[in-house]
Short mmCIF file of C-alpha atoms in Angstrom, two decimals:
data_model
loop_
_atom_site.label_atom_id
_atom_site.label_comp_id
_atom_site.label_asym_id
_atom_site.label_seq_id
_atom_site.Cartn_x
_atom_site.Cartn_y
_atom_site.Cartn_z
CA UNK F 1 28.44 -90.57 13.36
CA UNK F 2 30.70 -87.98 14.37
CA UNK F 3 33.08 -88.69 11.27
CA UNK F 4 30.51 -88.19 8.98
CA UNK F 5 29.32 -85.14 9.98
CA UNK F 6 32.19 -83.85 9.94
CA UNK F 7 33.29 -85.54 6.62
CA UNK F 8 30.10 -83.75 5.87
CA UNK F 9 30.86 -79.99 7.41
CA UNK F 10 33.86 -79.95 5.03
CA UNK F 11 32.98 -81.99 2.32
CA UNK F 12 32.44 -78.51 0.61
CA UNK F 13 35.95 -77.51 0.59
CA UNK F 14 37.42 -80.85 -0.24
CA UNK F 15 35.55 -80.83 -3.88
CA UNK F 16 36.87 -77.76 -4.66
CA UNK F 17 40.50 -78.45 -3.54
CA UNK F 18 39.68 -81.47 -5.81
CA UNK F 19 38.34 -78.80 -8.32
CA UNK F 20 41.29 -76.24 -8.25
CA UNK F 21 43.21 -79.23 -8.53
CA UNK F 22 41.95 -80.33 -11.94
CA UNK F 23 41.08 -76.87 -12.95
CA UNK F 24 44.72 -75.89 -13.55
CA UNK F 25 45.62 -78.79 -15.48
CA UNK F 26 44.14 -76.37 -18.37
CA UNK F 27 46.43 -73.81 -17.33
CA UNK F 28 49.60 -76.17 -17.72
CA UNK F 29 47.99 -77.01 -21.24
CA UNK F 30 47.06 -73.57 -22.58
CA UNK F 31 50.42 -72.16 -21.23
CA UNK F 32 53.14 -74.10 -22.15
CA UNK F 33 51.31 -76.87 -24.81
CA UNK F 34 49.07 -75.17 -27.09
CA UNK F 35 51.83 -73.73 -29.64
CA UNK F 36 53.14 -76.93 -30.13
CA UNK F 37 49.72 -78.15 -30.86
CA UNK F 38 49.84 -75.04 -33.19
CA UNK F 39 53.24 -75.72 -34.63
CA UNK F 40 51.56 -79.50 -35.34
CA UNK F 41 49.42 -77.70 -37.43
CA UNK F 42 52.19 -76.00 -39.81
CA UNK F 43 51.32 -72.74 -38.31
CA UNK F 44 54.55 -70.48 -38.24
CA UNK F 45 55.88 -68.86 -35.65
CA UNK F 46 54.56 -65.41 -36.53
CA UNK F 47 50.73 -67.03 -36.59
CA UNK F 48 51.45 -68.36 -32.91
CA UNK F 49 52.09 -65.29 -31.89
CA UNK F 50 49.10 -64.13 -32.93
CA UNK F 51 46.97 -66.83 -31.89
CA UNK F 52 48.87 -66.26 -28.20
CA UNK F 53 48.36 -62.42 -28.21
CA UNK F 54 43.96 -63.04 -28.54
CA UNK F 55 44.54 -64.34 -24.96
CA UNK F 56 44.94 -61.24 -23.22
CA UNK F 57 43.15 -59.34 -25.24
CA UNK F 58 39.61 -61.43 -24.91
CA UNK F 59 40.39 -61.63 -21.70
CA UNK F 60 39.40 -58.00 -20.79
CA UNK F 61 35.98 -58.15 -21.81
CA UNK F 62 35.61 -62.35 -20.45
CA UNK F 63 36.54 -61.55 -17.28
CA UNK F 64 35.19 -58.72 -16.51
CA UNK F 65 31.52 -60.17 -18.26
CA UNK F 66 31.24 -62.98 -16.77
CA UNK F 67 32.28 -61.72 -13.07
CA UNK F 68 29.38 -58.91 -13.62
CA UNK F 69 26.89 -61.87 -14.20
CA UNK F 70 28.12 -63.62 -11.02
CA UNK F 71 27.69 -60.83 -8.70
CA UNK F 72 24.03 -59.43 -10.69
CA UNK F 73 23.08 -63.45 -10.05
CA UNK F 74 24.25 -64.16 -7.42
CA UNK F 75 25.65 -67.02 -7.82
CA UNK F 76 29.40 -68.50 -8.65
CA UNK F 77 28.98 -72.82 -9.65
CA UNK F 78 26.45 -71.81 -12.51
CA UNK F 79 29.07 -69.98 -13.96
CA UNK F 80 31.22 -72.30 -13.62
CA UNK F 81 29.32 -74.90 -15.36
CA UNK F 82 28.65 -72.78 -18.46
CA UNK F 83 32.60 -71.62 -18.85
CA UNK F 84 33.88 -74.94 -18.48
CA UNK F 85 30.46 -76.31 -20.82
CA UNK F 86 32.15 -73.40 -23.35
CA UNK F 87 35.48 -74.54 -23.17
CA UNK F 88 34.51 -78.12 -23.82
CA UNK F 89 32.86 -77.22 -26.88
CA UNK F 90 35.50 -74.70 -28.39
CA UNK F 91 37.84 -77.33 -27.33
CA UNK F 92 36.23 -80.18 -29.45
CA UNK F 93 36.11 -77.54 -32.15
CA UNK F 94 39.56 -76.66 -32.01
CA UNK F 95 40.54 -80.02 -32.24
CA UNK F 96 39.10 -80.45 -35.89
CA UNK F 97 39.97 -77.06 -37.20
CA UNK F 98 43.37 -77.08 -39.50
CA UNK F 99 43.32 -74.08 -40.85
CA UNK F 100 44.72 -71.01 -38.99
CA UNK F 101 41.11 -68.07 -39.55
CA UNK F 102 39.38 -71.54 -38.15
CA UNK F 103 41.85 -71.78 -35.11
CA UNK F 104 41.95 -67.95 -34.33
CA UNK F 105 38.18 -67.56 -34.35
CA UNK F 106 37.89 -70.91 -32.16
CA UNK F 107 40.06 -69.61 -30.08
CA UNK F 108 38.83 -66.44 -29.31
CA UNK F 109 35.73 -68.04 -28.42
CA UNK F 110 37.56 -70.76 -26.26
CA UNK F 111 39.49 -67.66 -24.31
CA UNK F 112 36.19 -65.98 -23.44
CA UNK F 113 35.39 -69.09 -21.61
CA UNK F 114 38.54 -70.29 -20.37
CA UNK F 115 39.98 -66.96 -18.61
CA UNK F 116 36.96 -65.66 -16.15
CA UNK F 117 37.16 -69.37 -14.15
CA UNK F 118 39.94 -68.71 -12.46
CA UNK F 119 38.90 -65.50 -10.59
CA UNK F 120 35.76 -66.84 -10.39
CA UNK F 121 37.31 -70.28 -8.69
CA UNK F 122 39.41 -67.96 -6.43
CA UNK F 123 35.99 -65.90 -5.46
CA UNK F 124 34.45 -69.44 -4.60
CA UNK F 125 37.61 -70.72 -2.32
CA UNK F 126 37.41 -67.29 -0.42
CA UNK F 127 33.87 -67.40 0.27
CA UNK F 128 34.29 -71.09 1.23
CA UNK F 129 37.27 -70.44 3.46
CA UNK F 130 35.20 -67.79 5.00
CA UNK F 131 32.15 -70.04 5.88
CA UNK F 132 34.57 -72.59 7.86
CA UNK F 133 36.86 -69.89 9.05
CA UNK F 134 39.48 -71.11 7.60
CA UNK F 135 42.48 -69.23 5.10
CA UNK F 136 41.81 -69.57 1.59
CA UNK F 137 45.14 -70.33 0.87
CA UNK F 138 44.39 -73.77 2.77
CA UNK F 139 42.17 -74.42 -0.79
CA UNK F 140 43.99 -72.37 -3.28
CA UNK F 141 47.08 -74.33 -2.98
CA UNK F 142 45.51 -77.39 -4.25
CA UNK F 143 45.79 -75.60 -7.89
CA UNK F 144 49.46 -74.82 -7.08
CA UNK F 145 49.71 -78.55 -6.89
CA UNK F 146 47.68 -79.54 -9.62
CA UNK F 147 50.10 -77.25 -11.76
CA UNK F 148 53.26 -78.92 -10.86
CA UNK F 149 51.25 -82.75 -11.17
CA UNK F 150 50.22 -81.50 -15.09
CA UNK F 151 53.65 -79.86 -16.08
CA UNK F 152 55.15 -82.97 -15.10
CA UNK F 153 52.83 -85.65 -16.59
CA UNK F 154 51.40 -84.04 -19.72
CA UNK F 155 54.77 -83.61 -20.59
CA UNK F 156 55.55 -87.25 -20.39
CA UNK F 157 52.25 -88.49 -22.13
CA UNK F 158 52.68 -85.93 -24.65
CA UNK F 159 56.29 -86.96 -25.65
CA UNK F 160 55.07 -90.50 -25.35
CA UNK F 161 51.94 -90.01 -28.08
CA UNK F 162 52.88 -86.85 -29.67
CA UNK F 163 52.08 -83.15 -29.59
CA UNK F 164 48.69 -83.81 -32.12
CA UNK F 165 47.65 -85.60 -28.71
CA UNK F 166 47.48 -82.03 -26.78
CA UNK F 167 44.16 -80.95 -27.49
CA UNK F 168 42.61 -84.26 -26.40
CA UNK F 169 44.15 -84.05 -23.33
CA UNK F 170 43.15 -80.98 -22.68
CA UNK F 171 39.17 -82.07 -23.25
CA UNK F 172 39.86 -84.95 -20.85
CA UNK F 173 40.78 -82.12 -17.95
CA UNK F 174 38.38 -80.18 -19.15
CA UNK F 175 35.45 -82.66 -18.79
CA UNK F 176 36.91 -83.79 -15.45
CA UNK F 177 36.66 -80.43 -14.09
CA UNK F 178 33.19 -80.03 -15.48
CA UNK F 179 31.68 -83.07 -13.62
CA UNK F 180 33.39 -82.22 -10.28
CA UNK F 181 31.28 -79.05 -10.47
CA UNK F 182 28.37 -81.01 -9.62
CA UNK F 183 29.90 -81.54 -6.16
CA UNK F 184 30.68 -78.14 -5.58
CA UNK F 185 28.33 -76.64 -3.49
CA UNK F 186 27.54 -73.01 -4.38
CA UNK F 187 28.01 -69.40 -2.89
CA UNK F 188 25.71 -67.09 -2.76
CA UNK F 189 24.65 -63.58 -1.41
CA UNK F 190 23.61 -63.49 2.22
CA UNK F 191 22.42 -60.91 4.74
CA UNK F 192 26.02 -59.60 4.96
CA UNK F 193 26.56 -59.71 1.36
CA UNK F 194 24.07 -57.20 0.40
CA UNK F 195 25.05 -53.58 0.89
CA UNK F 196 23.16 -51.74 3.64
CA UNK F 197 20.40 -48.68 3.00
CA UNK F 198 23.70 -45.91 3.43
CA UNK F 199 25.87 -48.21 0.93
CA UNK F 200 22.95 -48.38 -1.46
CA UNK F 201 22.23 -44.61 -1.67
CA UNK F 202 26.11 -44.26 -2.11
CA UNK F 203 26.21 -46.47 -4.80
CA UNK F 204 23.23 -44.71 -6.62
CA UNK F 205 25.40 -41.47 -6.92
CA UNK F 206 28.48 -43.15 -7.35
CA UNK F 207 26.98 -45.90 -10.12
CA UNK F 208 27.22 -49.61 -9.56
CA UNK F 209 29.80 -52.33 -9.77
CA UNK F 210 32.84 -51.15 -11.81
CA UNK F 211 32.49 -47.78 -11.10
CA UNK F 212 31.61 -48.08 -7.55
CA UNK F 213 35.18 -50.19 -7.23
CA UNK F 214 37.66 -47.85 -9.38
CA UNK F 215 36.19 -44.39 -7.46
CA UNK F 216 38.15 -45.61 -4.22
CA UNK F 217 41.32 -43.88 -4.42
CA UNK F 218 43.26 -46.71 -2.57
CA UNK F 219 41.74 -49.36 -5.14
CA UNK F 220 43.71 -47.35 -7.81
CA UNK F 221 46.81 -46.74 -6.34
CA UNK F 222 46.85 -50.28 -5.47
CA UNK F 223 45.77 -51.58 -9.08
CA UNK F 224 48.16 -48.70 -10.30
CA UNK F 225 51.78 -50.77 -8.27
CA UNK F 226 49.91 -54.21 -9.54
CA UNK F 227 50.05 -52.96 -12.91
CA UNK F 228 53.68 -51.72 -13.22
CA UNK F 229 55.01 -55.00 -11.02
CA UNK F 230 52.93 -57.05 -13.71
CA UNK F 231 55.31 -55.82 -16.75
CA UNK F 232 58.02 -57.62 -14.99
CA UNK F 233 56.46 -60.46 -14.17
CA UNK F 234 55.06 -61.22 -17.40
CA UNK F 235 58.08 -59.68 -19.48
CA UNK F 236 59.51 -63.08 -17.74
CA UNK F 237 57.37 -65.48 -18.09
CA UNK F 238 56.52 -64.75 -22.35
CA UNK F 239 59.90 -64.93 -22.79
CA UNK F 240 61.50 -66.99 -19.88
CA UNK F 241 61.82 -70.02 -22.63
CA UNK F 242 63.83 -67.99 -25.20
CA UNK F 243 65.95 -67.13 -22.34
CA UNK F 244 66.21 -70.67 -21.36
CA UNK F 245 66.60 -71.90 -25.53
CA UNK F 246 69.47 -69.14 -25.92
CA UNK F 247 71.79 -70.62 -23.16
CA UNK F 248 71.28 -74.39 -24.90
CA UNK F 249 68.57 -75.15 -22.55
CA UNK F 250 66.63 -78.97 -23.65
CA UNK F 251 62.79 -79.66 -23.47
CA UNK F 252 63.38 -80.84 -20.50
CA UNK F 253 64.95 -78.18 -18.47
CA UNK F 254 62.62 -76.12 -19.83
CA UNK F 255 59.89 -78.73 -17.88
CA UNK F 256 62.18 -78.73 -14.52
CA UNK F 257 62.06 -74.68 -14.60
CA UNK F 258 58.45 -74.82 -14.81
CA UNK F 259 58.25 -77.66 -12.14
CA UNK F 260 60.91 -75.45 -9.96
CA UNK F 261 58.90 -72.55 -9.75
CA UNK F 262 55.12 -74.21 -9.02
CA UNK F 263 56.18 -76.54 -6.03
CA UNK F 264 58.47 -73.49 -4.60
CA UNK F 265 55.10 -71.61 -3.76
CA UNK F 266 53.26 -73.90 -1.91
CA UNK F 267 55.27 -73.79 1.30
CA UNK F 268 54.45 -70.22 1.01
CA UNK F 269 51.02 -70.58 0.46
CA UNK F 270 50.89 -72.68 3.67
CA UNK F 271 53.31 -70.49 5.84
CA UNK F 272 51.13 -67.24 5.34
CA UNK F 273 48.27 -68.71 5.41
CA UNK F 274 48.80 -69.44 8.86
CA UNK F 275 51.18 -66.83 9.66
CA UNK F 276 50.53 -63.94 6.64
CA UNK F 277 47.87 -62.34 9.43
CA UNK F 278 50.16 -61.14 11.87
CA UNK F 279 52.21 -58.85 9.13
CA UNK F 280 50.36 -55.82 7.33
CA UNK F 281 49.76 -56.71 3.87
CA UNK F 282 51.58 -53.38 2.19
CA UNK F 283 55.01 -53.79 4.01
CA UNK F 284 54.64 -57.52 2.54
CA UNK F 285 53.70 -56.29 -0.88
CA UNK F 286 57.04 -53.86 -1.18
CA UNK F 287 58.78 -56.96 -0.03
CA UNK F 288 57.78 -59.18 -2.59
CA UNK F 289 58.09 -56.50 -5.22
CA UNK F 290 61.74 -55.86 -3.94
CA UNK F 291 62.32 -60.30 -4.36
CA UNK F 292 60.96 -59.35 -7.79
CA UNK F 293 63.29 -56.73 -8.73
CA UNK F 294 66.40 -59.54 -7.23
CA UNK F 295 65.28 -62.27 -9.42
CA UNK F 296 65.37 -60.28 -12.56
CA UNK F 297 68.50 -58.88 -11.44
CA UNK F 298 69.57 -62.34 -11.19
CA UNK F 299 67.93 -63.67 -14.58
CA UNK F 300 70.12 -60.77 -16.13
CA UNK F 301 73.17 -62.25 -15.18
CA UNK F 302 72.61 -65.69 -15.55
CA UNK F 303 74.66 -67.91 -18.06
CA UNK F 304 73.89 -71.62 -17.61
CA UNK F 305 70.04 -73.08 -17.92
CA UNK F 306 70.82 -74.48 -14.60
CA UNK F 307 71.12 -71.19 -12.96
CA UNK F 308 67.86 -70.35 -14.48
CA UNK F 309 66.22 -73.23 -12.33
CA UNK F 310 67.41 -72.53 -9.18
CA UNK F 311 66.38 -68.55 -9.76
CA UNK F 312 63.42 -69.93 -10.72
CA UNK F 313 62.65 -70.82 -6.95
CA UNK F 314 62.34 -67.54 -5.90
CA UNK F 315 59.30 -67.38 -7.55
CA UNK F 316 58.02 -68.28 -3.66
CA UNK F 317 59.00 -65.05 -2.56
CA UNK F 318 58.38 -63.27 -5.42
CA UNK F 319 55.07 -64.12 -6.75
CA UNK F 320 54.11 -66.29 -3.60
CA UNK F 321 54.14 -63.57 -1.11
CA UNK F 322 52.38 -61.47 -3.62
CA UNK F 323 49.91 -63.18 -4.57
CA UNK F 324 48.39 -64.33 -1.48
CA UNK F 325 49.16 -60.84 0.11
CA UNK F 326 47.38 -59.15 -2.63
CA UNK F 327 44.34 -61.39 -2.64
CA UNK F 328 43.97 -60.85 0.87
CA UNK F 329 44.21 -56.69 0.80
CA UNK F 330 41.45 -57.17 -2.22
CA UNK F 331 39.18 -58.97 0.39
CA UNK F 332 39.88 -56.01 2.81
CA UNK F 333 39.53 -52.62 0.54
CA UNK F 334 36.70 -54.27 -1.97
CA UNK F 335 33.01 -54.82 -0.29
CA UNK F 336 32.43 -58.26 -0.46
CA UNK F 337 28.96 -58.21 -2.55
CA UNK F 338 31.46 -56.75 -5.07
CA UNK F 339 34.19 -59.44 -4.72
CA UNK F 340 33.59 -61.20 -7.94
CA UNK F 341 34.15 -58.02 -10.08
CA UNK F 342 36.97 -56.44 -7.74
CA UNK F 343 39.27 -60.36 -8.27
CA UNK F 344 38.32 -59.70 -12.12
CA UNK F 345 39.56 -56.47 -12.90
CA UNK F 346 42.74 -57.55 -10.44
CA UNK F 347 42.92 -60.72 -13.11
CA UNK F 348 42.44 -58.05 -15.99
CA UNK F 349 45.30 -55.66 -14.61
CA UNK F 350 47.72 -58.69 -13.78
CA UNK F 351 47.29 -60.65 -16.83
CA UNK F 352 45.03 -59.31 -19.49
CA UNK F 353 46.44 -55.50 -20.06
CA UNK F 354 49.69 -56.31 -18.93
CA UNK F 355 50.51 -58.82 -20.57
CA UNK F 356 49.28 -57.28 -24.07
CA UNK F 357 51.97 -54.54 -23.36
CA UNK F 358 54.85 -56.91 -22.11
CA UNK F 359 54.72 -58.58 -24.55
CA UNK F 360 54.27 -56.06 -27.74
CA UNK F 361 57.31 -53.90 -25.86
CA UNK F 362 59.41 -56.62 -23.86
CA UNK F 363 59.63 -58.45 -27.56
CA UNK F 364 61.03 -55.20 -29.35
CA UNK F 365 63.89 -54.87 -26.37
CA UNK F 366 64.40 -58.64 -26.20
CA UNK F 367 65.36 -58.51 -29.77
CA UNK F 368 66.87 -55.28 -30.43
CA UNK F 369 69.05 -54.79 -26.76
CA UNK F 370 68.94 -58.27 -25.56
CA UNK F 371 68.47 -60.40 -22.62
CA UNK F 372 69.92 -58.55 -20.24
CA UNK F 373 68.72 -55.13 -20.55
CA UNK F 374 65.34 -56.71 -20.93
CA UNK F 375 66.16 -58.28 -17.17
CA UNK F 376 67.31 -54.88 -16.52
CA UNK F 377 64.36 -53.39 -17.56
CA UNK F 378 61.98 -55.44 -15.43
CA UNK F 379 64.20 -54.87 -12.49
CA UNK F 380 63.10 -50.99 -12.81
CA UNK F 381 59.35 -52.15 -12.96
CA UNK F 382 59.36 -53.99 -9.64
CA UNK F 383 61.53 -51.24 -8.02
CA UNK F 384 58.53 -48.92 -8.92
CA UNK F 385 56.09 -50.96 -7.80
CA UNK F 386 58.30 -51.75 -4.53
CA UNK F 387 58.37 -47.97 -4.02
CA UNK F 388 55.16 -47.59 -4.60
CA UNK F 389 53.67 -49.83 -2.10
CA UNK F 390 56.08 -48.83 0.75
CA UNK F 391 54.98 -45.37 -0.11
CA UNK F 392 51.53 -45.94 0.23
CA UNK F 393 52.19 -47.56 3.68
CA UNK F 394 54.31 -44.55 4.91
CA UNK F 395 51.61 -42.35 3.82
CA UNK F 396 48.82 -44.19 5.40
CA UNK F 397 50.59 -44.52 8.66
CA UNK F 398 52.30 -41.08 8.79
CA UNK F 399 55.55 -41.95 9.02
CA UNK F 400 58.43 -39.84 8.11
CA UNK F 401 60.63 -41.61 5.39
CA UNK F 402 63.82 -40.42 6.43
CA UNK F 403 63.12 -41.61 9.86
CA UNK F 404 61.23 -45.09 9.03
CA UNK F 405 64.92 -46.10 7.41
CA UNK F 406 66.75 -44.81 10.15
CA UNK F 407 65.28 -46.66 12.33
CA UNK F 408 65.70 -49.99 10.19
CA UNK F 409 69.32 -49.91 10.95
CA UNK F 410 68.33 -50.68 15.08
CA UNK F 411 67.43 -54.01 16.12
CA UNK F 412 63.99 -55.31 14.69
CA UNK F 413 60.96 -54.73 16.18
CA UNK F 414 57.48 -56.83 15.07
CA UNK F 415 55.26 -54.19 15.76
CA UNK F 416 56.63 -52.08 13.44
CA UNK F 417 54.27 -54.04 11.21
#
């Protein structure tokens, strides 16, 4: 009897692990299989870029949209259920269309669906961790595992049947994720989640939602280092497999790279999820941004595809640290009836309109100064955003500089952060 209660307290969280899990199996697809689905088509290389580059840009207005409806309804498994309904039909569409105005107004259709479920997913697992008391991380991590399962497998089935097979694939994952929905059991607004009389007559003056989030000066100077740390990281990953083709890299390298960096951030998922708490979150930011900065440094310099793999693991400390670290100071600076919106514009400035610019500008220096001033050039983002953040902690806690480094050279004391 006891079992089953308990089987039953956290049932809850064990769909949605199951859920994440699934969930980015589309990711894997979208990511790394669609443009050879598109290449099966005939489409040239110019046309995937194109079809590639409606990603980002939908994904301004999705995310934002659809995270506006959660909060006004309260409400975060409908949502779910009509994005993943949306992709499932764009999907099926997509898989008939041949010709490429067909595919690029599928598409965009199929990208306002399939971007706004991840923050959304992520808004669910931190609600859901909150309920138990628990780290979200402890759920999250399931979709870091589900990534590394699907870049492994798809990429077996698909050289087994053929790259035509990738879209039905996809609509497998994609109707698996649908029906484990049904499990999920949903979040909504409570006592605490619904701003007091004093919040309410602050919002009136200062407007709702959106605005409400992007008046708070530390919101923007926070958004402002995600932003500029985001070229990097995305100047990387658009063109981490032309890197990897240049130095005579095979398909499957290219798949082991991939595989390298997923499974390297789970045992820093778990690690500050029980341990992230004790450490302030801005000292951890700079530190991740500064891992950033050493990776690309590192990427710049590299000259075998196998070097490229095993740089590829410090995507733990990189985007590992950073992303749980961020997450967590969203949760802290962002009222929590306004959650939903604050994880979508996050999404928005770390995929959507940074990754528009990375890669328009990171493909012009690519081509015309190479790979390793384009390495170089990301290695100045991530020092800006690493200054940034450490700035913003000095500020905040009124510390002289000069000092705060002098003071790094004596023996290390924890309470420092």
């Amino acid at each position: 009897m006891l079992l089953d209660r308990t089987s039953g307290r956290y049932s809850d969280q064990n769909w949605l692990r199951s859920f994440m899990f699934t969930l980015y199996g589309t990711s894997v697809l979208v990511v790394s299989y669609f443009p050879l689905f598109y290449s099966h088509l005939g489409f040239s290389s110019s046309q995937v870029g194109y079809l590639y580059s409606l990603g980002p840009l939908i994904s301004i207005l999705s995310n934002l949209f659809w995270s506006m409806v959660s909060d006004r309804l309260g409400t975060i498994k409908k949502i779910l259920v009509i994005l993943l309904a949306g992709q499932l039909v764009t999907s099926l569409l997509l898989a008939r269309a041949t010709d490429f105005s067909s595919v690029m107004l599928i598409l965009s259709f199929f990208y306002f669906f399939y971007y706004p479920v991840f923050p959304l997913a992520d808004t669910m697992a931190i609600k859901i961790a909150q309920r138990h008391g628990r780290n979200f991380i402890a759920i999250r991590v399931f979709g870091s595992l589900g990534y590394a399962f699907f870049a492994l497998t798809v990429g077996y089935i698909l050289r087994a049947l053929g790259s035509s097979w990738s879209m039905a694939v996809c609509i497998v994952i994609i109707i698996t994720a649908l029906i484990l929905t049904f499990w999920l059991k949903d979040v909504k607004r409570t006592t605490e989640d619904i701003p007091n009389k004093e919040e309410s007559l602050d919002t009136s003056v200062k407007g709702n939602g959106l605005k409400q989030i992007l008046l708070q000066k530390e919101v923007l100077w926070f958004f402002g280092c995600v932003f500029v740390l985001a070229l990097g990281h995305r100047m990387n990953e658009a063109f981490l497999t032309i890197s990897l083709k240049q130095l005579g890299a095979g398909e499957e390298v290219i798949g082991w790279a991939l595989l390298a960096s997923a499974l390297s951030e789970i045992p820093i998922f778990f690690l500050l999820s029980k341990y992230g708490d004790k450490f302030k979150e801005l000292p951890l930011l700079a530190f991740a941004s500064l891992m950033y900065a050493l990776r690309f440094y590192l990427m710049s310099v590299a000259h075998h595809p196998d070097s490229i793999i095993a740089i590829q693991a410090m995507h733990s400390v990189s985007f590992g640290v950073y992303y749980v670290t961020a997450v967590r100071y969203i949760t802290r600076i962002i009222p929590d009836h306004l959650r939903a919106t604050g994880l979508a514009i996050f999404t928005v400035v770390w995929s959507s309109v940074a990754g528009l610019l990375s890669g328009t500008f990171g493909g012009l220096i690519f081509e015309e100064a190479g790979r390793s001033t384009f390495y170089m050039v990301a290695v100045f983002f991530s020092l800006v955003a690493f200054i940034g953040f450490l700035g913003k902690y000095l500020f905040d806690s009124n510390i002289d500089p000069v000092r705060y480094f002098k003071n790094k050279r004596k023996p290390f004391d924890k309470s420092s952060l």
